[in-house]
CSV table of C-alpha atoms and ligand atoms in Angstrom, one decimal:
chain,number,residue,atom,x,y,z
E,1,MET,CA,80.6,28.2,11.8
E,2,LYS,CA,78.8,28.2,8.4
E,3,THR,CA,78.0,24.5,8.7
E,4,ASP,CA,76.6,25.1,12.2
E,5,LEU,CA,74.3,27.8,10.8
E,6,SER,CA,73.1,25.7,7.9
E,7,HIS,CA,72.6,22.8,10.2
E,8,ALA,CA,70.6,25.0,12.6
E,9,VAL,CA,68.5,26.3,9.7
E,10,GLN,CA,67.8,22.8,8.6
E,11,ARG,CA,66.7,21.7,12.1
E,12,PHE,CA,64.6,24.9,12.5
E,13,GLN,CA,62.8,24.3,9.2
E,14,GLU,CA,62.2,20.6,10.1
E,15,THR,CA,60.7,21.6,13.4
E,16,PHE,CA,58.5,24.2,11.7
E,17,LEU,CA,57.2,22.0,9.0
E,18,SER,CA,56.4,19.2,11.5
E,19,PHE,CA,54.5,21.7,13.7
E,20,GLU,CA,56.7,21.0,16.8
E,21,ILE,CA,55.5,24.1,18.5
E,22,ASP,CA,57.1,23.2,21.8
E,23,SER,CA,60.5,23.1,20.3
E,24,ILE,CA,60.4,26.1,18.1
E,25,LYS,CA,61.7,28.5,20.7
E,26,THR,CA,64.8,26.3,21.4
E,27,GLN,CA,65.4,26.0,17.6
E,28,ALA,CA,65.2,29.7,17.2
E,29,GLN,CA,67.7,30.2,20.0
E,30,LYS,CA,70.0,27.8,18.2
E,31,LEU,CA,69.7,29.9,15.1
E,32,LEU,CA,70.8,32.9,17.2
E,33,ASP,CA,73.7,31.0,18.7
E,34,ALA,CA,74.8,30.1,15.2
E,35,GLY,CA,74.8,33.8,14.3
E,36,ILE,CA,71.7,34.2,12.2
E,37,THR,CA,70.7,37.7,10.9
E,38,ILE,CA,67.1,38.9,10.7
E,39,GLN,CA,67.3,38.5,6.9
E,40,GLY,CA,68.6,35.0,7.3
E,41,PHE,CA,65.8,34.3,9.7
E,42,LEU,CA,63.2,35.5,7.2
E,43,SER,CA,64.8,33.4,4.4
E,44,ALA,CA,64.5,30.4,6.7
E,45,CYS,CA,60.9,31.0,7.6
E,46,MET,CA,59.4,32.1,4.3
E,47,PRO,CA,59.7,28.7,2.5
E,48,CYS,CA,58.0,27.1,5.5
E,49,MET,CA,55.1,29.6,5.5
E,50,GLU,CA,54.8,29.1,1.7
E,51,GLU,CA,54.8,25.4,1.9
E,52,ILE,CA,52.1,25.4,4.6
E,53,GLY,CA,50.1,27.9,2.6
E,54,ARG,CA,50.4,25.7,-0.5
E,55,LYS,CA,49.2,22.6,1.4
E,56,PHE,CA,46.3,24.7,2.8
E,57,GLU,CA,45.3,25.8,-0.7
E,58,ALA,CA,45.5,22.2,-1.9
E,59,GLY,CA,43.2,21.0,0.9
E,60,GLU,CA,45.9,18.9,2.6
E,61,TYR,CA,46.0,21.3,5.6
E,62,TYR,CA,43.2,23.2,7.3
E,63,LEU,CA,42.9,26.4,9.4
E,64,PRO,CA,44.4,24.9,12.6
E,65,GLN,CA,47.7,24.3,10.7
E,66,LEU,CA,47.7,28.0,9.6
E,67,VAL,CA,47.0,29.1,13.2
E,68,VAL,CA,49.9,27.0,14.5
E,69,ALA,CA,52.2,28.2,11.7
E,70,GLY,CA,51.4,31.8,12.8
E,71,GLU,CA,52.1,31.1,16.4
E,72,MET,CA,55.4,29.4,15.6
E,73,PHE,CA,56.4,32.4,13.5
E,74,LYS,CA,55.5,34.7,16.3
E,75,THR,CA,57.4,32.7,18.9
E,76,ALA,CA,60.5,32.4,16.7
E,77,SER,CA,60.5,36.1,15.7
E,78,ARG,CA,60.3,37.3,19.3
E,79,GLU,CA,63.6,35.5,19.9
E,80,ILE,CA,65.3,36.7,16.7
E,81,ARG,CA,64.3,40.4,17.2
E,82,SER,CA,66.9,40.7,19.8
E,83,VAL,CA,69.6,40.7,17.2
E,84,LEU,CA,68.5,43.9,15.6
E,85,THR,CA,71.5,46.2,15.6
E,86,GLU,CA,70.8,48.9,13.1
E,87,GLU,CA,70.9,52.3,14.7
E,88,ASN,CA,68.9,55.4,14.4
E,89,SER,CA,71.1,58.2,13.1
E,90,GLY,CA,69.6,60.7,15.6
E,91,ARG,CA,67.9,62.8,12.9
E,92,PRO,CA,64.2,63.6,13.4
E,93,LEU,CA,62.2,60.5,12.8
E,94,ASP,CA,60.3,60.1,9.6
E,95,GLN,CA,56.9,58.7,10.3
E,96,ILE,CA,55.0,55.7,8.7
E,97,VAL,CA,51.4,55.0,9.3
E,98,LEU,CA,51.0,51.2,9.0
E,99,GLY,CA,48.2,48.7,9.1
E,100,THR,CA,46.4,45.8,7.5
E,101,PRO,CA,43.3,47.0,5.6
E,102,ALA,CA,39.7,46.1,6.4
E,103,GLY,CA,38.7,42.5,5.9
E,104,ASP,CA,42.2,41.1,6.6
E,105,ILE,CA,43.6,40.0,9.9
E,106,HIS,CA,47.1,38.8,8.9
E,107,ASP,CA,49.7,40.7,10.9
E,108,LEU,CA,53.0,38.7,11.1
E,109,GLY,CA,54.6,40.3,8.0
E,110,LYS,CA,53.3,43.8,9.0
E,111,ASP,CA,54.8,43.5,12.4
E,112,ILE,CA,58.1,42.2,11.1
E,113,PHE,CA,58.2,45.2,8.8
E,114,ALA,CA,57.4,47.5,11.7
E,115,VAL,CA,60.2,46.2,13.8
E,116,LEU,CA,62.8,46.5,11.0
E,117,ALA,CA,61.6,50.0,10.0
E,118,GLU,CA,61.7,51.1,13.7
E,119,ALA,CA,65.2,49.7,14.0
E,120,SER,CA,66.1,51.7,10.8
E,121,GLY,CA,65.0,54.9,12.4
E,122,PHE,CA,61.4,55.4,11.5
E,123,LYS,CA,58.6,56.2,13.8
E,124,ILE,CA,55.8,53.7,13.2
E,125,HIS,CA,52.1,54.2,13.9
E,126,ASN,CA,50.9,50.6,13.8
E,127,LEU,CA,47.1,50.6,13.6
E,128,GLY,CA,46.8,46.8,13.7
E,129,VAL,CA,44.6,44.7,11.5
E,130,ASP,CA,41.2,45.0,9.8
E,131,VAL,CA,41.7,48.8,9.7
E,132,LYS,CA,39.0,51.1,8.1
E,133,PRO,CA,40.0,53.7,5.5
E,134,GLU,CA,38.8,56.5,7.8
E,135,THR,CA,41.2,55.3,10.6
E,136,PHE,CA,44.2,55.5,8.3
E,137,VAL,CA,43.3,59.0,7.1
E,138,LYS,CA,42.6,60.2,10.6
E,139,LYS,CA,46.1,59.0,11.7
E,140,LEU,CA,47.8,60.5,8.7
E,141,LYS,CA,46.2,63.9,9.5
E,142,GLU,CA,46.9,63.7,13.2
E,143,THR,CA,50.6,62.8,12.8
E,144,GLY,CA,51.5,64.5,9.5
E,145,ALA,CA,53.2,61.3,8.3
E,146,SER,CA,54.0,61.2,4.6
E,147,VAL,CA,54.2,57.4,4.2
E,148,LEU,CA,51.3,55.0,4.4
E,149,GLY,CA,52.2,51.3,4.6
E,150,LEU,CA,49.6,48.7,3.9
E,151,SER,CA,50.0,45.0,4.5
E,152,SER,CA,47.8,42.7,2.4
E,153,LEU,CA,47.6,38.9,2.5
E,154,LEU,CA,44.2,38.4,1.0
E,155,THR,CA,43.4,39.1,-2.6
E,156,THR,CA,39.8,39.6,-1.6
E,157,THR,CA,40.7,42.7,0.3
E,158,PHE,CA,42.4,44.6,-2.6
E,159,GLU,CA,39.2,46.6,-2.8
E,160,SER,CA,39.9,47.9,0.7
E,161,ILE,CA,43.2,49.3,-0.6
E,162,CYS,CA,41.3,51.1,-3.4
E,163,ASN,CA,38.9,52.5,-0.9
E,164,ILE,CA,41.8,53.9,1.2
E,165,VAL,CA,43.4,55.5,-1.9
E,166,ASP,CA,40.1,57.0,-2.9
E,167,LEU,CA,39.6,58.5,0.5
E,168,LEU,CA,43.1,59.9,0.5
E,169,SER,CA,42.2,61.7,-2.8
E,170,GLU,CA,38.9,62.9,-1.4
E,171,GLU,CA,40.6,64.3,1.6
E,172,GLY,CA,43.3,66.0,-0.4
E,173,LEU,CA,46.1,63.9,1.0
E,174,ARG,CA,47.0,61.6,-2.0
E,175,LYS,CA,49.7,63.8,-3.6
E,176,GLN,CA,51.7,64.2,-0.4
E,177,THR,CA,51.4,60.6,0.8
E,178,PHE,CA,53.7,57.8,-0.4
E,179,VAL,CA,51.5,54.6,-0.4
E,180,ILE,CA,53.4,51.4,-0.3
E,181,ILE,CA,51.9,48.0,-0.1
E,182,GLY,CA,53.5,44.7,1.0
E,183,GLY,CA,52.5,41.2,1.9
E,184,GLY,CA,52.5,37.7,0.4
E,185,VAL,CA,49.8,38.1,-2.2
E,186,THR,CA,50.9,41.4,-3.6
E,187,GLU,CA,52.8,41.9,-6.8
E,188,LYS,CA,54.3,44.8,-8.8
E,189,SER,CA,51.4,44.9,-11.3
E,190,LEU,CA,49.1,46.1,-8.4
E,191,ILE,CA,50.9,49.5,-8.4
E,192,GLU,CA,48.9,50.5,-11.5
E,193,LYS,CA,45.8,48.6,-10.7
E,194,LEU,CA,45.4,49.9,-7.1
E,195,PHE,CA,46.8,53.3,-7.8
E,196,VAL,CA,49.5,52.9,-5.1
E,197,ASP,CA,53.1,54.1,-5.3
E,198,ALA,CA,55.2,51.0,-4.5
E,199,GLN,CA,54.9,47.3,-3.7
E,200,THR,CA,57.2,44.8,-2.2
E,201,ARG,CA,57.2,41.3,-0.6
E,202,ASP,CA,60.5,42.1,1.1
E,203,ALA,CA,60.6,44.3,4.3
E,204,TYR,CA,64.1,45.5,3.6
E,205,GLU,CA,63.2,46.5,0.0
E,206,GLY,CA,60.3,48.4,1.5
E,207,ILE,CA,62.5,50.3,3.8
E,208,ASN,CA,64.8,51.2,0.9
E,209,LEU,CA,61.9,52.3,-1.3
E,210,ILE,CA,60.6,54.6,1.5
E,211,ARG,CA,64.1,56.0,2.2
E,212,ASN,CA,64.4,56.7,-1.5
E,213,TYR,CA,61.1,58.6,-1.5
E,214,ILE,CA,62.0,60.6,1.6
E,215,ARG,CA,65.4,61.5,0.1
E,216,THR,CA,64.2,62.5,-3.4
E,217,GLY,CA,60.5,63.3,-2.8
E,218,LYS,CA,59.9,61.3,-6.0
E,219,LYS,CA,57.3,58.5,-6.2
E,220,GLU,CA,58.8,56.8,-9.2
E,221,PRO,CA,57.5,53.3,-9.1
E,222,VAL,CA,60.2,50.7,-9.3
E,223,VAL,CA,58.6,48.1,-11.6
S,1,B12,C1,49.9,32.3,9.0
S,1,B12,C2,48.7,32.5,8.0
S,1,B12,C3,47.4,32.7,8.6
S,1,B12,C4,47.2,33.0,10.1
S,1,B12,C5,47.7,34.5,10.3
S,1,B12,C6,48.2,34.8,11.7
S,1,B12,C7,48.6,36.2,11.8
S,1,B12,N1,48.6,36.6,13.1
S,1,B12,O1,48.9,36.9,10.9
S,1,B12,C8,45.7,32.8,10.2
S,1,B12,C9,45.4,31.4,10.7
S,1,B12,C10,45.0,33.8,11.2
S,1,B12,C11,45.2,32.9,8.8
S,1,B12,C12,43.9,33.2,8.5
S,1,B12,C13,43.4,33.1,7.2
S,1,B12,N2,44.1,32.9,6.0
S,1,B12,CO1,46.0,32.9,6.0
S,1,B12,N3,47.9,32.4,5.8
S,1,B12,C14,48.8,32.3,6.6
S,1,B12,C15,50.1,31.9,5.9
S,1,B12,C16,50.4,30.4,6.1
S,1,B12,C17,51.4,32.7,6.2
S,1,B12,C18,51.3,34.2,6.1
S,1,B12,C19,52.5,34.9,6.8
S,1,B12,O2,52.4,35.4,7.9
S,1,B12,N4,53.6,34.8,6.1
S,1,B12,C20,54.9,35.3,6.7
S,1,B12,C21,55.1,36.8,6.6
S,1,B12,C22,56.4,37.2,7.3
S,1,B12,O3,55.2,37.1,5.3
S,1,B12,P1,54.5,38.4,4.6
S,1,B12,O4,53.2,38.7,5.3
S,1,B12,O5,54.5,38.2,3.1
S,1,B12,O6,55.5,39.6,5.0
S,1,B12,C23,56.7,39.8,4.4
S,1,B12,C24,56.7,40.8,3.2
S,1,B12,O7,55.5,40.6,2.4
S,1,B12,C25,56.8,42.2,3.9
S,1,B12,N5,55.5,42.9,4.3
S,1,B12,C26,54.4,42.4,4.8
S,1,B12,N6,53.6,43.5,5.0
S,1,B12,C27,54.2,44.6,4.6
S,1,B12,C28,53.8,45.9,4.6
S,1,B12,C29,54.6,46.9,4.1
S,1,B12,C30,54.2,48.3,4.1
S,1,B12,C31,55.9,46.5,3.6
S,1,B12,C32,56.7,47.5,3.0
S,1,B12,C33,56.3,45.2,3.6
S,1,B12,C34,55.4,44.2,4.1
S,1,B12,O8,57.5,42.0,5.1
S,1,B12,C35,57.5,40.6,5.5
S,1,B12,C36,59.0,40.2,5.6
S,1,B12,O9,59.7,40.4,4.5
S,1,B12,C37,49.8,32.3,4.4
S,1,B12,C38,50.5,31.5,3.3
S,1,B12,C39,51.5,32.3,2.6
S,1,B12,N7,52.2,31.8,1.7
S,1,B12,O10,51.8,33.5,2.9
S,1,B12,C40,48.2,32.1,4.4
S,1,B12,C41,47.3,32.9,3.4
S,1,B12,C42,47.8,34.3,3.3
S,1,B12,N8,46.0,32.8,4.1
S,1,B12,C43,45.1,32.6,3.3
S,1,B12,C44,43.7,32.5,3.6
S,1,B12,C45,42.7,32.2,2.5
S,1,B12,C46,43.3,32.7,5.0
S,1,B12,C47,41.8,32.7,5.5
S,1,B12,C48,40.8,33.3,4.6
S,1,B12,C49,41.5,31.2,5.8
S,1,B12,C50,40.0,30.9,6.2
S,1,B12,N9,39.4,30.1,5.4
S,1,B12,O11,39.6,31.4,7.2
S,1,B12,C51,42.0,33.4,6.9
S,1,B12,C52,41.8,34.9,6.7
S,1,B12,C53,41.0,35.6,7.7
S,1,B12,C54,41.0,37.1,7.5
S,1,B12,N10,39.8,37.7,7.4
S,1,B12,O12,42.1,37.7,7.4
S,1,B12,C55,45.5,32.5,1.8
S,1,B12,C56,45.2,33.8,1.0
S,1,B12,C57,44.9,33.5,-0.4
S,1,B12,C58,44.6,34.7,-1.2
S,1,B12,N11,45.1,34.6,-2.4
S,1,B12,O13,44.0,35.6,-0.9
S,1,B12,C59,47.0,32.2,2.0
S,1,B12,C60,48.0,32.8,0.9
S,1,B12,C61,47.2,30.6,2.1
S,1,B12,C62,46.8,30.0,0.7
S,1,B12,N12,47.9,29.7,-0.1
S,1,B12,O14,45.7,29.7,0.4
S,1,B12,N13,46.2,32.8,7.9
C-alpha cells in the first residue's frame, strides 16, 4: 500500500513538473485511490510549486508556466478536497475574515487554508484577492470576527499588510483582532516587522495557532 502511494506521488509530481495538464486529474485520482491525506497532497505539491517558482525566478520559465502550475494545482486540489473528514464539534463557529491583500492576486494557498479551516469548524468569510484595507475592516465589524487571516505571496505587497494593521488600530479593532499571515513569501521575522500576531507557511499550523488564540485569548507570537 505504502509503495502504491509513493509510486502515485512520484507519478503525480512527474506529471506536474512536465506540465501535463490533461493528465493531472487522473493522477490526482490515483493519489486518492492510494489513500493520500490532504497533508500528503500538500507535501506532494509544494516541492513542484517551489521548483516551478525557482525556474521562473531564474528566467527559465515565464508567466504561462506559472499560470499552468496554478491551474494544475486547482484541478488536483478539487479532487483531493473530497477526502476531508475532520468534523465540526457542533459548538458555535468561530469566525475568520480571510483575504489576499491589495496588489496580490495569488489565491491557491488562501483557498486551501479556507477549506481546511472550514473543515475544522471555523466559519470563513473569504473576501478573495486584491482586497483593500477598508474591505477587511468593514467585514470584521459586520461579522464580529476576532481573527483576520491574510495570505501573501508577493514581498512587494507587505506594505498592504501594514496598511491593514494601521487601519485596524485607527478603527479601535487592533487589540481584539488576532492577525495571522500566511503564504509562500512570509517568514516569522515579519511578525515584528509588520506588527501582526502570527505567521505560518503551513495551513495546519495556522489552524492550531488560531485555535490556541481562541482557547487562551493570548496572542503570544510563536517565533
Ligand atoms: C502559481 C503562481 C502564480 C499564479 C497564481 C495563481 C493563483 N490563482 O493563485 C499566477 C500565474 C497568477 C502568478 C502571478 C504572479 N506571480 Co506568482 N507564483 C506562483 C507560484 C509558482 C506558486 C504559488 C502557490 O500557489 N503555491 C502553492 C500554495 C498552496 O502555497 P502557499 O500560497 O504558500 O500556501 C500554503 C501556506 O503558505 C498556507 N497559507 C497560504 N495563505 C495563508 C493564509 C493564512 C491566514 C494561513 C494561516 C495560511 C496560509 O497554506 C497553504 C498550504 O499550506 C509561486 C512560487 C512559489 N514558490 O510559491 C510564484 C510566486 C509567488 N509568484 C511570483 C511573482 C513575481 C508573480 C508575478 C508578479 C509575476 C509577473 N511578472 O506578473 C504575478 C503576480 C501578480 C499579482 N499582482 O499578484 C513570485 C513572488 C516573488 C516575491 N518574492 O515576491 C513567486 C515566489 C515566484 C518566484 N520565485 O519568483 N503566480
